[in-house]
PDB file of C-alpha atoms in Angstrom:
ATOM      1  CA  MET A  28      90.276  95.525  85.321  1.00 38.00           C
ATOM      2  CA  THR A  29      90.853  92.040  87.317  1.00 43.00           C
ATOM      3  CA  ARG A  30      92.428  89.536  85.429  1.00 45.00           C
ATOM      4  CA  GLN A  31      90.402  86.775  85.091  1.00 39.00           C
ATOM      5  CA  SER A  32      93.052  83.332  85.067  1.00 41.00           C
ATOM      6  CA  HIS A  33      96.709  82.688  85.716  1.00 43.00           C
ATOM      7  CA  ALA A  34      96.550  79.460  85.540  1.00 41.00           C
ATOM      8  CA  ASN A  35      99.028  79.825  82.424  1.00 42.00           C
ATOM      9  CA  ILE A  36     101.610  79.992  85.358  1.00 43.00           C
ATOM     10  CA  ILE A  37     103.495  77.295  87.266  1.00 38.00           C
ATOM     11  CA  TRP A  38     104.496  76.909  90.303  1.00 56.00           C
ATOM     12  CA  GLN A  39     108.090  76.744  90.368  1.00 85.00           C
ATOM     13  CA  ARG A  40     109.354  78.784  92.853  1.00 89.00           C
ATOM     14  CA  ARG A  41     112.197  81.352  91.847  1.00 91.00           C
ATOM     15  CA  ALA A  42     114.352  83.482  94.078  1.00 94.00           C
ATOM     16  CA  GLN A  43     117.140  86.433  93.779  1.00 95.00           C
ATOM     17  CA  LEU A  44     118.966  87.960  96.581  1.00 96.00           C
ATOM     18  CA  LEU A  45     121.603  90.792  95.919  1.00 95.00           C
ATOM     19  CA  ILE A  46     123.448  92.432  98.076  1.00 93.00           C
ATOM     20  CA  GLY A  47     125.918  95.556  97.299  1.00 89.00           C
ATOM     21  CA  GLN A  48     129.191  95.628  98.380  1.00 80.00           C
ATOM     22  CA  ASP A  49     131.738  98.236  99.574  1.00 74.00           C
ATOM     23  CA  ASP A  50     133.518  98.269  95.302  1.00 73.00           C
ATOM     24  CA  GLY A  51     129.560  98.921  93.849  1.00 75.00           C
ATOM     25  CA  GLN A  52     129.423  95.360  92.504  1.00 83.00           C
ATOM     26  CA  TRP A  53     126.722  93.034  94.035  1.00 90.00           C
ATOM     27  CA  LEU A  54     126.823  89.672  95.183  1.00 90.00           C
ATOM     28  CA  ASP A  55     124.938  87.229  93.751  1.00 93.00           C
ATOM     29  CA  VAL A  56     124.025  84.536  96.262  1.00 93.00           C
ATOM     30  CA  SER A  57     121.153  82.687  95.422  1.00 93.00           C
ATOM     31  CA  GLU A  58     122.089  79.581  94.773  1.00 93.00           C
ATOM     32  CA  LEU A  59     122.178  78.179  98.886  1.00 94.00           C
ATOM     33  CA  ARG A  60     119.582  78.329 100.743  1.00 95.00           C
ATOM     34  CA  ILE A  61     117.690  81.072 101.572  1.00 96.00           C
ATOM     35  CA  ARG A  62     115.236  82.012 104.178  1.00 97.00           C
ATOM     36  CA  PHE A  63     113.053  85.020 103.961  1.00 97.00           C
ATOM     37  CA  HIS A  64     110.746  87.732 105.911  1.00 97.00           C
ATOM     38  CA  VAL A  65     109.325  90.695 104.403  1.00 97.00           C
ATOM     39  CA  GLU A  66     106.502  93.608 105.846  1.00 95.00           C
ATOM     40  CA  GLN A  67     105.288  96.259 104.643  1.00 94.00           C
ATOM     41  CA  ALA A  68     101.660  98.468 105.261  1.00 92.00           C
ATOM     42  CA  LEU A  69     100.535 101.372 104.998  1.00 91.00           C
ATOM     43  CA  VAL A  70     101.367 102.485 107.999  1.00 89.00           C
ATOM     44  CA  GLY A  71     103.563 105.558 107.983  1.00 89.00           C
ATOM     45  CA  LYS A  72     106.582 103.143 107.695  1.00 88.00           C
ATOM     46  CA  PRO A  73     109.279 101.442 106.043  1.00 92.00           C
ATOM     47  CA  GLY A  74     109.046  98.073 105.119  1.00 93.00           C
ATOM     48  CA  HIS A  75     111.732  95.709 106.342  1.00 95.00           C
ATOM     49  CA  ALA A  76     113.116  91.844 105.114  1.00 97.00           C
ATOM     50  CA  VAL A  77     115.170  89.825 107.927  1.00 97.00           C
ATOM     51  CA  ILE A  78     117.499  87.254 105.128  1.00 97.00           C
ATOM     52  CA  THR A  79     118.327  84.550 106.791  1.00 96.00           C
ATOM     53  CA  VAL A  80     121.323  82.377 103.784  1.00 96.00           C
ATOM     54  CA  ASN A  81     123.678  79.585 104.979  1.00 95.00           C
ATOM     55  CA  ASN A  82     126.372  78.184 104.982  1.00 93.00           C
ATOM     56  CA  MET A  83     128.155  80.891 102.948  1.00 90.00           C
ATOM     57  CA  ALA A  84     131.239  81.275 102.203  1.00 89.00           C
ATOM     58  CA  ASN A  85     133.774  82.574 105.503  1.00 86.00           C
ATOM     59  CA  ASP A  86     135.847  85.035 103.058  1.00 84.00           C
ATOM     60  CA  THR A  87     132.501  85.404 100.390  1.00 82.00           C
ATOM     61  CA  ALA A  88     130.236  86.334 105.044  1.00 82.00           C
ATOM     62  CA  GLN A  89     133.108  88.465 105.316  1.00 80.00           C
ATOM     63  CA  ARG A  90     133.024  91.218 102.266  1.00 78.00           C
ATOM     64  CA  ILE A  91     128.948  91.776 102.814  1.00 79.00           C
ATOM     65  CA  GLN A  92     129.330  92.131 106.910  1.00 70.00           C
ATOM     66  CA  ARG A  93     128.439  95.391 107.222  1.00 73.00           C
ATOM     67  CA  GLU A  94     125.415  98.169 108.030  1.00 75.00           C
ATOM     68  CA  GLY A  95     124.894  99.618 105.493  1.00 83.00           C
ATOM     69  CA  ALA A  96     124.785  97.380 102.752  1.00 88.00           C
ATOM     70  CA  PRO A  97     121.746  97.416  99.316  1.00 92.00           C
ATOM     71  CA  VAL A  98     120.339  94.146  99.910  1.00 95.00           C
ATOM     72  CA  ILE A  99     117.889  93.581  96.741  1.00 96.00           C
ATOM     73  CA  LEU A 100     115.126  90.675  96.071  1.00 97.00           C
ATOM     74  CA  GLN A 101     113.670  89.016  94.261  1.00 96.00           C
ATOM     75  CA  ALA A 102     110.638  86.070  94.722  1.00 96.00           C
ATOM     76  CA  GLY A 103     108.050  84.446  92.751  1.00 94.00           C
ATOM     77  CA  HIS A 104     107.167  81.176  90.542  1.00 90.00           C
ATOM     78  CA  GLU A 105     108.165  80.921  87.594  1.00 87.00           C
ATOM     79  CA  GLY A 106     106.344  83.193  85.005  1.00 84.00           C
ATOM     80  CA  ASN A 107     105.407  85.906  88.188  1.00 87.00           C
ATOM     81  CA  ALA A 108     108.276  86.860  90.289  1.00 91.00           C
ATOM     82  CA  GLY A 109     109.311  90.339  90.442  1.00 94.00           C
ATOM     83  CA  LEU A 110     111.115  92.280  93.762  1.00 96.00           C
ATOM     84  CA  ILE A 111     109.576  92.808  96.541  1.00 96.00           C
ATOM     85  CA  PHE A 112     111.726  94.533  98.936  1.00 96.00           C
ATOM     86  CA  ARG A 113     114.684  96.486  98.401  1.00 95.00           C
ATOM     87  CA  GLY A 114     116.288  98.640 100.647  1.00 94.00           C
ATOM     88  CA  THR A 115     119.858  98.507 103.881  1.00 93.00           C
ATOM     89  CA  ALA A 116     120.997  96.175 106.037  1.00 94.00           C
ATOM     90  CA  ILE A 117     120.618  97.507 109.390  1.00 93.00           C
ATOM     91  CA  GLN A 118     122.624  94.214 111.581  1.00 93.00           C
ATOM     92  CA  ILE A 119     124.267  91.067 109.177  1.00 91.00           C
ATOM     93  CA  ARG A 120     125.051  88.704 111.947  1.00 92.00           C
ATOM     94  CA  ARG A 121     126.812  85.227 111.766  1.00 91.00           C
ATOM     95  CA  GLY A 122     126.317  82.231 114.068  1.00 91.00           C
ATOM     96  CA  ARG A 123     125.834  78.561 113.907  1.00 92.00           C
ATOM     97  CA  GLU A 124     122.788  76.385 113.606  1.00 89.00           C
ATOM     98  CA  SER A 125     124.389  72.849 114.365  1.00 89.00           C
ATOM     99  CA  GLN A 126     127.679  71.297 113.953  1.00 88.00           C
ATOM    100  CA  THR A 127     127.656  71.528 110.589  1.00 89.00           C
ATOM    101  CA  ASP A 128     124.670  75.543 109.873  1.00 90.00           C
ATOM    102  CA  THR A 129     126.240  78.628 109.418  1.00 93.00           C
ATOM    103  CA  PHE A 130     124.355  81.178 108.957  1.00 93.00           C
ATOM    104  CA  LEU A 131     124.594  84.733 108.231  1.00 94.00           C
ATOM    105  CA  GLU A 132     121.318  86.897 109.280  1.00 95.00           C
ATOM    106  CA  ILE A 133     120.741  90.518 107.721  1.00 95.00           C
ATOM    107  CA  THR A 134     118.060  92.720 108.949  1.00 96.00           C
ATOM    108  CA  ALA A 135     117.969  95.205 106.201  1.00 96.00           C
ATOM    109  CA  ILE A 136     115.304  97.816 106.409  1.00 96.00           C
ATOM    110  CA  ASP A 137     112.868  99.801 103.279  1.00 96.00           C
ATOM    111  CA  GLY A 138     114.072 103.330 102.712  1.00 93.00           C
ATOM    112  CA  ASP A 139     115.846 104.111 106.606  1.00 91.00           C
ATOM    113  CA  VAL A 140     118.404 106.634 106.408  1.00 93.00           C
ATOM    114  CA  ALA A 141     114.762 108.418 104.631  1.00 95.00           C
ATOM    115  CA  TYR A 142     112.718 107.983 107.264  1.00 95.00           C
ATOM    116  CA  MET A 143     115.526 108.736 110.019  1.00 94.00           C
ATOM    117  CA  TYR A 144     117.705 111.684 108.861  1.00 96.00           C
ATOM    118  CA  ALA A 145     115.463 112.936 106.028  1.00 96.00           C
ATOM    119  CA  THR A 146     114.359 117.051 106.975  1.00 96.00           C
ATOM    120  CA  VAL A 147     112.312 119.922 105.283  1.00 96.00           C
ATOM    121  CA  ASN A 148     113.003 123.090 106.161  1.00 96.00           C
ATOM    122  CA  VAL A 149     110.827 126.008 103.791  1.00 95.00           C
ATOM    123  CA  SER A 150     108.391 128.394 104.209  1.00 95.00           C
ATOM    124  CA  MET A 151     105.395 128.743 102.202  1.00 94.00           C
ATOM    125  CA  ALA A 152     103.928 132.266 101.052  1.00 94.00           C
ATOM    126  CA  ALA A 153      99.856 132.047 101.647  1.00 94.00           C
ATOM    127  CA  GLY A 154      98.022 130.253  98.040  1.00 93.00           C
ATOM    128  CA  TRP A 155     100.139 126.663  99.030  1.00 94.00           C
ATOM    129  CA  THR A 156      98.584 123.291  98.721  1.00 94.00           C
ATOM    130  CA  HIS A 157      98.871 120.177 100.003  1.00 94.00           C
ATOM    131  CA  THR A 158      99.964 118.790  96.465  1.00 94.00           C
ATOM    132  CA  ASP A 159     102.931 121.592  97.226  1.00 95.00           C
ATOM    133  CA  GLN A 160     103.855 121.360 100.504  1.00 95.00           C
ATOM    134  CA  LEU A 161     104.400 117.415  99.494  1.00 96.00           C
ATOM    135  CA  LYS A 162     106.516 118.727  97.179  1.00 96.00           C
ATOM    136  CA  GLU A 163     108.765 119.950  99.133  1.00 96.00           C
ATOM    137  CA  MET A 164     109.052 116.577 101.651  1.00 96.00           C
ATOM    138  CA  GLN A 165     109.200 115.083  98.533  1.00 97.00           C
ATOM    139  CA  LYS A 166     112.342 116.419  97.889  1.00 96.00           C
ATOM    140  CA  GLY A 167     113.253 116.189 101.965  1.00 96.00           C
ATOM    141  CA  MET A 168     112.822 112.657 101.705  1.00 96.00           C
ATOM    142  CA  GLN A 169     114.262 112.567  97.747  1.00 96.00           C
ATOM    143  CA  ALA A 170     117.753 113.813  99.418  1.00 96.00           C
ATOM    144  CA  LYS A 171     118.208 111.380 100.822  1.00 95.00           C
ATOM    145  CA  GLY A 172     117.467 108.437  98.892  1.00 94.00           C
ATOM    146  CA  VAL A 173     113.541 108.247  98.911  1.00 95.00           C
ATOM    147  CA  ASP A 174     111.085 108.743  95.259  1.00 96.00           C
ATOM    148  CA  PRO A 175     108.466 110.538  94.557  1.00 96.00           C
ATOM    149  CA  GLY A 176     106.506 107.436  93.983  1.00 94.00           C
ATOM    150  CA  TYR A 177     102.547 106.947  94.057  1.00 94.00           C
ATOM    151  CA  THR A 178     100.045 110.189  94.968  1.00 93.00           C
ATOM    152  CA  GLY A 179      97.022 109.657  94.890  1.00 88.00           C
ATOM    153  CA  GLU A 180      94.200 113.148  94.156  1.00 87.00           C
ATOM    154  CA  LEU A 181      94.206 115.888  96.471  1.00 87.00           C
ATOM    155  CA  TYR A 182      92.117 119.159  97.524  1.00 83.00           C
ATOM    156  CA  GLN A 183      93.712 121.619  96.036  1.00 84.00           C
ATOM    157  CA  ASN A 184      91.892 123.861  97.315  1.00 87.00           C
ATOM    158  CA  LYS A 185      93.993 127.323  98.144  1.00 91.00           C
ATOM    159  CA  ALA A 186      95.476 128.646 102.006  1.00 89.00           C
ATOM    160  CA  VAL A 187      94.697 131.567 102.677  1.00 91.00           C
ATOM    161  CA  ARG A 188      97.697 132.055 104.980  1.00 93.00           C
ATOM    162  CA  GLY A 189     100.785 131.076 105.150  1.00 92.00           C
ATOM    163  CA  LYS A 190     103.112 128.229 106.486  1.00 91.00           C
ATOM    164  CA  ALA A 191     106.367 127.230 107.579  1.00 93.00           C
ATOM    165  CA  LEU A 192     107.704 123.280 107.970  1.00 93.00           C
ATOM    166  CA  PHE A 193     110.434 123.434 109.736  1.00 95.00           C
ATOM    167  CA  GLY A 194     111.476 119.174 110.772  1.00 95.00           C
ATOM    168  CA  ALA A 195     112.081 115.696 110.368  1.00 96.00           C
ATOM    169  CA  VAL A 196     109.856 114.626 106.631  1.00 96.00           C
ATOM    170  CA  ARG A 197     108.743 111.785 108.842  1.00 95.00           C
ATOM    171  CA  ASP A 198     107.064 114.037 111.714  1.00 95.00           C
ATOM    172  CA  HIS A 199     104.941 116.104 108.625  1.00 95.00           C
ATOM    173  CA  MET A 200     104.236 113.556 107.022  1.00 95.00           C
ATOM    174  CA  HIS A 201     101.666 111.616 110.053  1.00 93.00           C
ATOM    175  CA  ASP A 202     100.177 115.784 110.314  1.00 93.00           C
ATOM    176  CA  PHE A 203      99.789 115.942 105.904  1.00 94.00           C
ATOM    177  CA  SER A 204      98.306 112.566 106.078  1.00 92.00           C
ATOM    178  CA  VAL A 205      95.396 112.507 108.559  1.00 90.00           C
ATOM    179  CA  SER A 206      94.658 116.245 107.055  1.00 90.00           C
ATOM    180  CA  THR A 207      94.836 115.161 103.816  1.00 92.00           C
ATOM    181  CA  GLY A 208      92.900 111.573 104.241  1.00 90.00           C
ATOM    182  CA  THR A 209      95.180 109.859 103.045  1.00 92.00           C
ATOM    183  CA  GLU A 210      97.684 107.260 104.257  1.00 92.00           C
ATOM    184  CA  TRP A 211     101.804 106.776 103.235  1.00 94.00           C
ATOM    185  CA  ALA A 212     104.631 104.031 103.437  1.00 93.00           C
ATOM    186  CA  ILE A 213     108.074 103.876 101.617  1.00 94.00           C
ATOM    187  CA  ASN A 214     108.316 100.740  99.416  1.00 90.00           C
ATOM    188  CA  MET A 215     110.810  99.459  97.176  1.00 90.00           C
ATOM    189  CA  GLY A 216     112.761 102.710  98.053  1.00 92.00           C
ATOM    190  CA  LYS A 217     109.082 105.640  97.188  1.00 94.00           C
ATOM    191  CA  MET A 218     106.863 107.356  99.175  1.00 95.00           C
ATOM    192  CA  ASP A 219     103.842 106.543  98.170  1.00 95.00           C
ATOM    193  CA  VAL A 220     100.862 108.389  98.820  1.00 95.00           C
ATOM    194  CA  VAL A 221      97.204 106.806  99.011  1.00 93.00           C
ATOM    195  CA  PRO A 222      93.645 107.911 100.419  1.00 91.00           C
ATOM    196  CA  VAL A 223      91.765 106.596 103.028  1.00 88.00           C
ATOM    197  CA  GLY A 224      89.753 105.555 100.011  1.00 85.00           C
ATOM    198  CA  GLY A 225      91.330 105.481  97.572  1.00 90.00           C
ATOM    199  CA  ILE A 226      94.395 102.228  95.940  1.00 93.00           C
ATOM    200  CA  LEU A 227      97.552 102.540  93.735  1.00 93.00           C
ATOM    201  CA  PRO A 228      96.920 101.901  90.199  1.00 91.00           C
ATOM    202  CA  ASP A 229      98.078  98.189  89.569  1.00 87.00           C
ATOM    203  CA  GLU A 230      95.469  95.903  88.059  1.00 87.00           C
ATOM    204  CA  ALA A 231      93.187  93.834  90.583  1.00 92.00           C
ATOM    205  CA  PHE A 232      93.930  89.888  91.462  1.00 93.00           C
ATOM    206  CA  LEU A 233      91.691  88.159  91.092  1.00 95.00           C
ATOM    207  CA  LEU A 234      92.552  86.068  93.844  1.00 95.00           C
ATOM    208  CA  THR A 235      90.946  81.532  93.465  1.00 95.00           C
ATOM    209  CA  PRO A 236      92.292  78.438  94.661  1.00 94.00           C
ATOM    210  CA  ASP A 237      93.076  78.159  91.237  1.00 93.00           C
ATOM    211  CA  THR A 238      95.099  81.719  91.239  1.00 92.00           C
ATOM    212  CA  GLY A 239      97.403  80.778  94.408  1.00 93.00           C
ATOM    213  CA  LEU A 240      94.674  81.137  97.679  1.00 96.00           C
ATOM    214  CA  ILE A 241      96.009  78.884 100.547  1.00 96.00           C
ATOM    215  CA  GLY A 242      93.328  77.969 102.166  1.00 95.00           C
ATOM    216  CA  MET A 243      89.902  80.446 103.396  1.00 96.00           C
ATOM    217  CA  PRO A 244      90.492  83.631 104.458  1.00 96.00           C
ATOM    218  CA  THR A 245      89.489  84.632 107.162  1.00 95.00           C
ATOM    219  CA  GLN A 246      87.160  88.056 108.818  1.00 93.00           C
ATOM    220  CA  SER A 247      88.718  89.642 112.461  1.00 88.00           C
ATOM    221  CA  VAL A 248      88.670  93.179 113.617  1.00 84.00           C
ATOM    222  CA  ASP A 249      91.921  94.020 111.939  1.00 85.00           C
ATOM    223  CA  GLY A 250      90.365  93.274 108.600  1.00 90.00           C
ATOM    224  CA  ILE A 251      90.146  89.981 106.003  1.00 94.00           C
ATOM    225  CA  HIS A 252      93.257  88.030 106.303  1.00 95.00           C
ATOM    226  CA  VAL A 253      94.287  85.789 103.097  1.00 97.00           C
ATOM    227  CA  ARG A 254      97.131  84.012 102.318  1.00 97.00           C
ATOM    228  CA  ALA A 255      98.374  82.864  98.956  1.00 96.00           C
ATOM    229  CA  LEU A 256     101.321  81.153  97.029  1.00 95.00           C
ATOM    230  CA  LEU A 257     104.014  83.958  96.976  1.00 96.00           C
ATOM    231  CA  ASN A 258     103.645  86.507  94.875  1.00 95.00           C
ATOM    232  CA  PRO A 259     105.566  89.632  94.077  1.00 95.00           C
ATOM    233  CA  CYS A 260     102.028  91.589  92.795  1.00 93.00           C
ATOM    234  CA  PHE A 261     100.887  91.827  96.632  1.00 95.00           C
ATOM    235  CA  ARG A 262     101.940  95.130  97.874  1.00 93.00           C
ATOM    236  CA  ALA A 263      99.825  97.348  99.945  1.00 93.00           C
ATOM    237  CA  GLY A 264      97.387  99.620  99.304  1.00 93.00           C
ATOM    238  CA  ALA A 265      96.613  97.763  96.157  1.00 94.00           C
ATOM    239  CA  GLN A 266      93.705  95.732  94.857  1.00 95.00           C
ATOM    240  CA  VAL A 267      92.427  92.321  95.509  1.00 96.00           C
ATOM    241  CA  LYS A 268      89.370  91.147  94.872  1.00 96.00           C
ATOM    242  CA  LEU A 269      87.814  88.062  96.404  1.00 96.00           C
ATOM    243  CA  GLN A 270      84.800  85.568  96.017  1.00 94.00           C
ATOM    244  CA  ASN A 271      83.340  86.560  99.638  1.00 92.00           C
ATOM    245  CA  SER A 272      81.430  83.053  99.650  1.00 92.00           C
ATOM    246  CA  SER A 273      84.877  81.532 100.095  1.00 93.00           C
ATOM    247  CA  ILE A 274      85.506  84.253 103.575  1.00 93.00           C
ATOM    248  CA  VAL A 275      85.519  82.744 106.794  1.00 93.00           C
ATOM    249  CA  MET A 276      82.597  84.994 109.143  1.00 90.00           C
ATOM    250  CA  ALA A 277      83.908  85.895 112.955  1.00 87.00           C
ATOM    251  CA  GLN A 278      81.592  85.024 115.221  1.00 81.00           C
ATOM    252  CA  ILE A 279      80.134  87.858 116.803  1.00 76.00           C
ATOM    253  CA  ASN A 280      79.868  87.430 120.595  1.00 70.00           C
ATOM    254  CA  PRO A 281      76.188  88.549 122.155  1.00 71.00           C
ATOM    255  CA  ALA A 282      77.597  87.411 126.466  1.00 69.00           C
ATOM    256  CA  TYR A 283      79.712  91.008 125.859  1.00 63.00           C
ATOM    257  CA  ALA A 284      78.322  94.688 126.414  1.00 54.00           C
ATOM    258  CA  ASP A 285      80.781  96.033 124.602  1.00 57.00           C
ATOM    259  CA  VAL A 286      80.204  94.006 120.618  1.00 56.00           C
ATOM    260  CA  THR A 287      83.184  93.567 118.290  1.00 58.00           C
ATOM    261  CA  TYR A 288      82.949  94.995 115.470  1.00 71.00           C
ATOM    262  CA  ASN A 289      84.638  93.215 112.389  1.00 81.00           C
ATOM    263  CA  ALA A 290      85.373  94.433 109.595  1.00 84.00           C
ATOM    264  CA  PRO A 291      82.639  93.959 106.888  1.00 86.00           C
ATOM    265  CA  ILE A 292      82.303  92.783 104.242  1.00 89.00           C
ATOM    266  CA  ASP A 293      82.350  94.378 100.651  1.00 90.00           C
ATOM    267  CA  LEU A 294      79.409  93.665  98.781  1.00 87.00           C
ATOM    268  CA  ASP A 295      81.368  93.257  95.434  1.00 90.00           C
ATOM    269  CA  GLY A 296      84.824  91.472  96.719  1.00 93.00           C
ATOM    270  CA  ALA A 297      86.948  94.692  96.034  1.00 94.00           C
ATOM    271  CA  TYR A 298      89.469  95.093  99.379  1.00 95.00           C
ATOM    272  CA  LYS A 299      92.257  97.679  99.357  1.00 94.00           C
ATOM    273  CA  ILE A 300      95.522  95.129 101.023  1.00 94.00           C
ATOM    274  CA  TYR A 301      96.709  97.472 103.606  1.00 92.00           C
ATOM    275  CA  SER A 302      99.726  94.556 105.148  1.00 93.00           C
ATOM    276  CA  VAL A 303     101.739  92.387 103.209  1.00 95.00           C
ATOM    277  CA  SER A 304     103.698  89.662 105.167  1.00 96.00           C
ATOM    278  CA  HIS A 305     106.255  88.131 101.797  1.00 97.00           C
ATOM    279  CA  THR A 306     107.549  84.577 104.108  1.00 97.00           C
ATOM    280  CA  GLY A 307     109.935  82.312 101.742  1.00 96.00           C
ATOM    281  CA  ASP A 308     112.048  78.881 102.219  1.00 95.00           C
ATOM    282  CA  THR A 309     113.925  77.651  99.240  1.00 93.00           C
ATOM    283  CA  ARG A 310     114.813  74.461 100.114  1.00 91.00           C
ATOM    284  CA  GLY A 311     110.835  74.581 102.657  1.00 90.00           C
ATOM    285  CA  ASN A 312     107.884  74.542 102.541  1.00 89.00           C
ATOM    286  CA  ASP A 313     107.578  78.139 103.329  1.00 92.00           C
ATOM    287  CA  TYR A 314     106.455  79.584 100.302  1.00 95.00           C
ATOM    288  CA  TYR A 315     103.603  82.380 100.584  1.00 96.00           C
ATOM    289  CA  THR A 316     101.909  85.543 101.527  1.00 97.00           C
ATOM    290  CA  ASP A 317     100.075  87.011 104.354  1.00 97.00           C
ATOM    291  CA  MET A 318      97.816  89.642 103.833  1.00 96.00           C
ATOM    292  CA  ILE A 319      95.517  91.903 105.419  1.00 94.00           C
ATOM    293  CA  CYS A 320      92.832  93.499 103.730  1.00 93.00           C
ATOM    294  CA  THR A 321      89.431  95.731 104.419  1.00 91.00           C
ATOM    295  CA  GLY A 322      86.072  95.912 102.032  1.00 91.00           C
ATOM    296  CA  LEU A 323      86.364  99.782  99.658  1.00 87.00           C
ATOM    297  CA  ASN A 324      82.692 100.190  99.102  1.00 78.00           C
ATOM    298  CA  THR A 325      81.850  99.878 102.506  1.00 64.00           C
ATOM    299  CA  PRO A 326      82.322 101.610 105.987  1.00 52.00           C
ATOM    300  CA  PRO A 327      84.556 101.387 107.959  1.00 48.00           C
ATOM    301  CA  PRO A 328      83.585  98.845 111.081  1.00 46.00           C
ATOM    302  CA  LEU A 329      83.558 102.063 113.854  1.00 42.00           C
ATOM    303  CA  SER A 330      82.063 103.926 111.728  1.00 42.00           C
ATOM    304  CA  ASP A 331      78.272 105.649 113.163  1.00 45.00           C
ATOM    305  CA  VAL A 332      76.163 103.221 109.314  1.00 41.00           C
ATOM    306  CA  PHE A 333      77.698 100.070 111.317  1.00 36.00           C
ATOM    307  CA  ARG A 334      77.409 101.333 114.934  1.00 41.00           C
ATOM    308  CA  GLU A 335      73.488 101.989 114.572  1.00 46.00           C
ATOM    309  CA  THR A 336      73.623  98.954 111.824  1.00 41.00           C
ATOM    310  CA  VAL A 337      74.426  96.322 114.897  1.00 37.00           C
ATOM    311  CA  GLY A 338      72.809  98.329 117.386  1.00 44.00           C
ATOM    312  CA  ASN A 339      69.514  97.772 116.267  1.00 46.00           C
ATOM    313  CA  ARG A 340      70.441  93.699 115.983  1.00 39.00           C
ATOM    314  CA  GLY A 341      69.500  93.894 119.956  1.00 38.00           C
ATOM    315  CA  TYR A 342      73.042  92.716 121.482  1.00 31.00           C
TER     316      TYR A 342
END
């Protein structure tokens, strides 16, 4: 089901930054100026964030200046704010931007420990399925703090031979995604596994100028580039609906022998979000979400069908 109207949203910014301390308590620094850039994509890697807090008291900064501190960032607008990042700090640095303004910058990764150190060591007897294999890798991730997330449908054919899994989970997940036609990512402390032609079970978001679209979506080689008001509903693997008439189509240059194949426009205006970037400044102008999307009901740009279609144009 597609959301048809979001006119009731009040475009008033909301942001909350919580930083964990050694005693297990959370420090809320939301009253200070916060600037952030959060990125997440279905590329088999964790999401990450760079968050800057201005003019934090010296004693407060000293209490949280440690690697491994948990970080939670929520952002959005009144009536539509939510979690956009959960992870751990891999670096916290302090500095001065001017004679009067200091900063504390947090670089954090979602599921960093699990991505780096989660392992699997198991022998599966003949008759195992892809679901069995994924469960073993999920156990390794969960032991390092990343829980199972959404998993799309997998083939349940039983293998005729046994299989040994040994080593880093991230390496086995790469092989698993290739063999099963899936994509995966660590998002908000969970590992999502999404079929290449599938989406997360989130409600599709109809994005128009009335619901937060900024400017005009543009077509390119790697997808449809979209900018909207910052919205936590947008995440890698989710679906967004666009009005195709608003998309600025890319121009093919016939001067090149090798034609550049741009991402197709979906006939139904249904797009899968592959990459999401949230950028915000609680006391500045920036407060938006950038996305790279691909059509759900169209062949990929480099498919044989697409090559043949373009080739028939005589380029």
